[in-house]
Short mmCIF file of C-alpha atoms in Angstrom, two decimals:
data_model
loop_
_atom_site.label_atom_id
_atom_site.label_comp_id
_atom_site.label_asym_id
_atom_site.label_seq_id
_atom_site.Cartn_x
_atom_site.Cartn_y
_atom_site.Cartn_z
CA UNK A 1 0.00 0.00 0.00
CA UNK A 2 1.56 3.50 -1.10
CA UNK A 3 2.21 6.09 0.89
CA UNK A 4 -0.16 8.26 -0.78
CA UNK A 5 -3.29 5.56 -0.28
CA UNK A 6 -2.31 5.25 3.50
CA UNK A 7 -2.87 9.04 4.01
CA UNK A 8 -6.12 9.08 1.90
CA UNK A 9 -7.03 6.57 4.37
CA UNK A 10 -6.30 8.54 7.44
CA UNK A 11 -8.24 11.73 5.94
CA UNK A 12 -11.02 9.43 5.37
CA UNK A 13 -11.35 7.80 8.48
CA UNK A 14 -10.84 11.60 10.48
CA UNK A 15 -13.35 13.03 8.29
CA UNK A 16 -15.88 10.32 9.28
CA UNK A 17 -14.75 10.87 12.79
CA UNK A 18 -15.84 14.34 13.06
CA UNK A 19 -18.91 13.25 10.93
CA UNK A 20 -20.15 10.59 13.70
CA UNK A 21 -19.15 13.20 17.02
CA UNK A 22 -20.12 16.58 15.75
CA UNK A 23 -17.60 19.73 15.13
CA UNK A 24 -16.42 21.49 18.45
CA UNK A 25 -18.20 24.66 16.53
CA UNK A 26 -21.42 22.56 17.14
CA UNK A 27 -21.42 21.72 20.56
CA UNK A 28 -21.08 18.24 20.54
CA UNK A 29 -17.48 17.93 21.82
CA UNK A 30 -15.89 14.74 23.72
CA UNK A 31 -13.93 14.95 26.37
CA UNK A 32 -11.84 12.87 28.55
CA UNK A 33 -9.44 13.23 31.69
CA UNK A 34 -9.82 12.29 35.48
CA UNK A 35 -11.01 13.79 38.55
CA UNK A 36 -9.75 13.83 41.96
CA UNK A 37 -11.30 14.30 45.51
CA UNK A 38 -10.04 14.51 48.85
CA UNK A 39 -10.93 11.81 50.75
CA UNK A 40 -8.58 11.55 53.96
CA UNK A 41 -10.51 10.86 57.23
CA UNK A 42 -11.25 13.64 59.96
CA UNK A 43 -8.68 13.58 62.21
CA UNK A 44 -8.92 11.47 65.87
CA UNK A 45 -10.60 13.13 68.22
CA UNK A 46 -12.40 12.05 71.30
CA UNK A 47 -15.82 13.22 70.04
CA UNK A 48 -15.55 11.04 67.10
CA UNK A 49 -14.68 8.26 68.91
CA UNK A 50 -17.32 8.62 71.08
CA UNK A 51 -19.61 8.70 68.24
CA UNK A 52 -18.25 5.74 66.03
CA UNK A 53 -18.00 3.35 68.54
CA UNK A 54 -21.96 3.38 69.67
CA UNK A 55 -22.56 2.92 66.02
CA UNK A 56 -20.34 0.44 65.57
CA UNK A 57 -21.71 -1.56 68.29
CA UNK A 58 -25.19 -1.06 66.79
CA UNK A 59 -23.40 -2.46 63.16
CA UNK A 60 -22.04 -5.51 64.83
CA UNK A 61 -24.97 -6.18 67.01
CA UNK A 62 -27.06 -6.55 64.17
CA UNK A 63 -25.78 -9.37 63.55
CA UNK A 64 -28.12 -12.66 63.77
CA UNK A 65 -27.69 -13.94 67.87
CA UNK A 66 -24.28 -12.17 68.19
CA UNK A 67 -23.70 -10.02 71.22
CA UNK A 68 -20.85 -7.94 71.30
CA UNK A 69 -18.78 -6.56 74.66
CA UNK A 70 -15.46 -4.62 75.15
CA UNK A 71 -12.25 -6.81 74.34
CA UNK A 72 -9.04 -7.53 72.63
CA UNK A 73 -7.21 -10.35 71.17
CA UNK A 74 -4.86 -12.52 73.10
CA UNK A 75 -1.71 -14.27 72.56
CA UNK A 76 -0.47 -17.51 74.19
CA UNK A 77 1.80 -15.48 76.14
CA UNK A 78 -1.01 -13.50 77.68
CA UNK A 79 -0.44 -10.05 75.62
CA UNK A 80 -3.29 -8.51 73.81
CA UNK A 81 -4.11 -6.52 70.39
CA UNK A 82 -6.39 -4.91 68.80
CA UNK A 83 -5.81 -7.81 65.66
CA UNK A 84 -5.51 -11.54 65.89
CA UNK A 85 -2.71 -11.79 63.28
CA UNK A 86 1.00 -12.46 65.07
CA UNK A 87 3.11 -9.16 65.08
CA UNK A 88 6.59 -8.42 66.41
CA UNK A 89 4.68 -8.16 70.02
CA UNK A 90 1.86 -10.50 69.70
CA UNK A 91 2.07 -13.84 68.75
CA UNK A 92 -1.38 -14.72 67.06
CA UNK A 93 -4.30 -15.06 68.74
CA UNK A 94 -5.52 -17.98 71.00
CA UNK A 95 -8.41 -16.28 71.74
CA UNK A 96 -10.01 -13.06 73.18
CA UNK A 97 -10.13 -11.41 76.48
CA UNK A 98 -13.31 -9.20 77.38
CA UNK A 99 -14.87 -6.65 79.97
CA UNK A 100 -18.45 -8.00 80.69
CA UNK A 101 -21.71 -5.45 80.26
CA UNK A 102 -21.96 -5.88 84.22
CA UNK A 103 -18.44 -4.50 84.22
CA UNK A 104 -16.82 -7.37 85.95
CA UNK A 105 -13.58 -8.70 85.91
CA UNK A 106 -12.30 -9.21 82.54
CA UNK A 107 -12.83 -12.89 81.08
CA UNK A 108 -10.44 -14.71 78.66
CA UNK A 109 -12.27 -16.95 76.62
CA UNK A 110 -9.97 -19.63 74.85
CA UNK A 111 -10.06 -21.78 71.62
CA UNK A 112 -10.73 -25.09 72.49
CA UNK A 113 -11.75 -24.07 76.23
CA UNK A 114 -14.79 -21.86 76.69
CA UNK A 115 -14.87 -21.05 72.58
CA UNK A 116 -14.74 -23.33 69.85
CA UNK A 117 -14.12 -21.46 66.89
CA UNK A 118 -13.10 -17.96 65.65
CA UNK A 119 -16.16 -16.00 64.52
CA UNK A 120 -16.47 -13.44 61.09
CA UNK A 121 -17.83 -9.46 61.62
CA UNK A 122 -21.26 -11.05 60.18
CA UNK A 123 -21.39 -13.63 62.89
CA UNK A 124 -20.52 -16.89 61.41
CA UNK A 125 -18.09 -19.08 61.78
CA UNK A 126 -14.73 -18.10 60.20
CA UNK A 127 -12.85 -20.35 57.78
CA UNK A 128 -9.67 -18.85 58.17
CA UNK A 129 -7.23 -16.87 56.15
CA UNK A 130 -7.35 -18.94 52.61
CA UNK A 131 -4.34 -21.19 51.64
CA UNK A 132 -2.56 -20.87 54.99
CA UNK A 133 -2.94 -22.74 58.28
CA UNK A 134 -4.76 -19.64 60.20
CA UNK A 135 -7.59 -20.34 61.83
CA UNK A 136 -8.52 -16.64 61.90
CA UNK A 137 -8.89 -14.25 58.86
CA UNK A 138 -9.42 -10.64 57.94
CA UNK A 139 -12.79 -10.87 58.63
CA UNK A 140 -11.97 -12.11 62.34
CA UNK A 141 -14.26 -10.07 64.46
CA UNK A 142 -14.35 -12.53 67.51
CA UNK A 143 -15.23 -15.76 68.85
CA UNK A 144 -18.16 -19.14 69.30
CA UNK A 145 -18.74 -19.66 72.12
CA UNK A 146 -18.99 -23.20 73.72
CA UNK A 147 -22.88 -22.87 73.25
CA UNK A 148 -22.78 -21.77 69.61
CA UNK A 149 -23.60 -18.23 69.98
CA UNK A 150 -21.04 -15.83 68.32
CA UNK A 151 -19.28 -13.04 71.26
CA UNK A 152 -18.07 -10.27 68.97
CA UNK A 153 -15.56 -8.07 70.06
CA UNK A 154 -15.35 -4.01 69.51
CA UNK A 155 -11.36 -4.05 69.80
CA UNK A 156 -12.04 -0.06 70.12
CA UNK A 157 -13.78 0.37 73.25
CA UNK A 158 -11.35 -2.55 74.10
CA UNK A 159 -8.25 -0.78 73.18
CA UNK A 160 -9.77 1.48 76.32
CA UNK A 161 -11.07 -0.72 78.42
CA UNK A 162 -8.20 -3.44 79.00
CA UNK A 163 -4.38 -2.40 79.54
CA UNK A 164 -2.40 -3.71 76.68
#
């Protein structure tokens, strides 16, 4: 194909181009590009953790026979944190340790002791983190209890609750 016939071509397809979208002279003009928005988070402040939490609490409650309470995740060792997952500090969960509603002492409740199982955010049992040996996943949001009913823990209010 010459060089000539290629350019023909090109004019050709342009032309029908502008045909199909309008001239900019008309109004119908296409553009393209991207947009941005700010979306960082309020800062912390006291007042908007005293807001979240309630409604987080609410969110989680929701939840078919779950209760939730006040409580961390604990290690073997006895620490605690706010995720099951091992850290330099923490060496993967075992279970959880909660403050009761009555405001009691706090109560550890242990896989394969007073829980059998880790529970999901939605209440049901947890599979685990996919193609690994954890019994606990990213959707870990506490524990089954003995008698089948899921305890959810807000890790939040626990964070204040229990010295870690």
């Amino acid at each position: 194909m010459s060089r000539a016939w290629k350019l023909v071509r090109l004019a050709a397809a342009t032309a029908g181009l502008v045909a199909l979208t309008g001239s900019p002279a008309a109004g119908a003009t296409f553009r393209a590009g991207a947009a941005s928005i700010d979306i960082t988070p309020p800062p912390y402040t006291a007042a908007s953790d005293a807001a979240f939490v309630p409604a987080l609490q609410q969110l989680l409650a929701s939840a078919p026979g779950s209760k939730v309470e006040p409580g961390l995740y604990l290690d073997a060792g006895g620490r605690l944190s706010d995720s099951p997952f091992a850290s330099a500090s923490f060496g993967g969960a075992v279970g959880v340790e909660v403050v009761p509603p009555s405001g009691g002492a706090p109560q550890k409740l242990l896989l394969g002791r007073n829980a059998t199982g880790w529970a999901t955010f939605d209440a049901l049992p947890d599979p685990g983190t996919a193609g690994t040996s954890l019994p606990y996943s990213v959707r870990t949001a506490g524990v089954v209890l003995n008698s089948g009913r899921p305890l959810l823990v807000d890790v939040f209010a626990g964070a204040r609750a229990l010295p870690h």
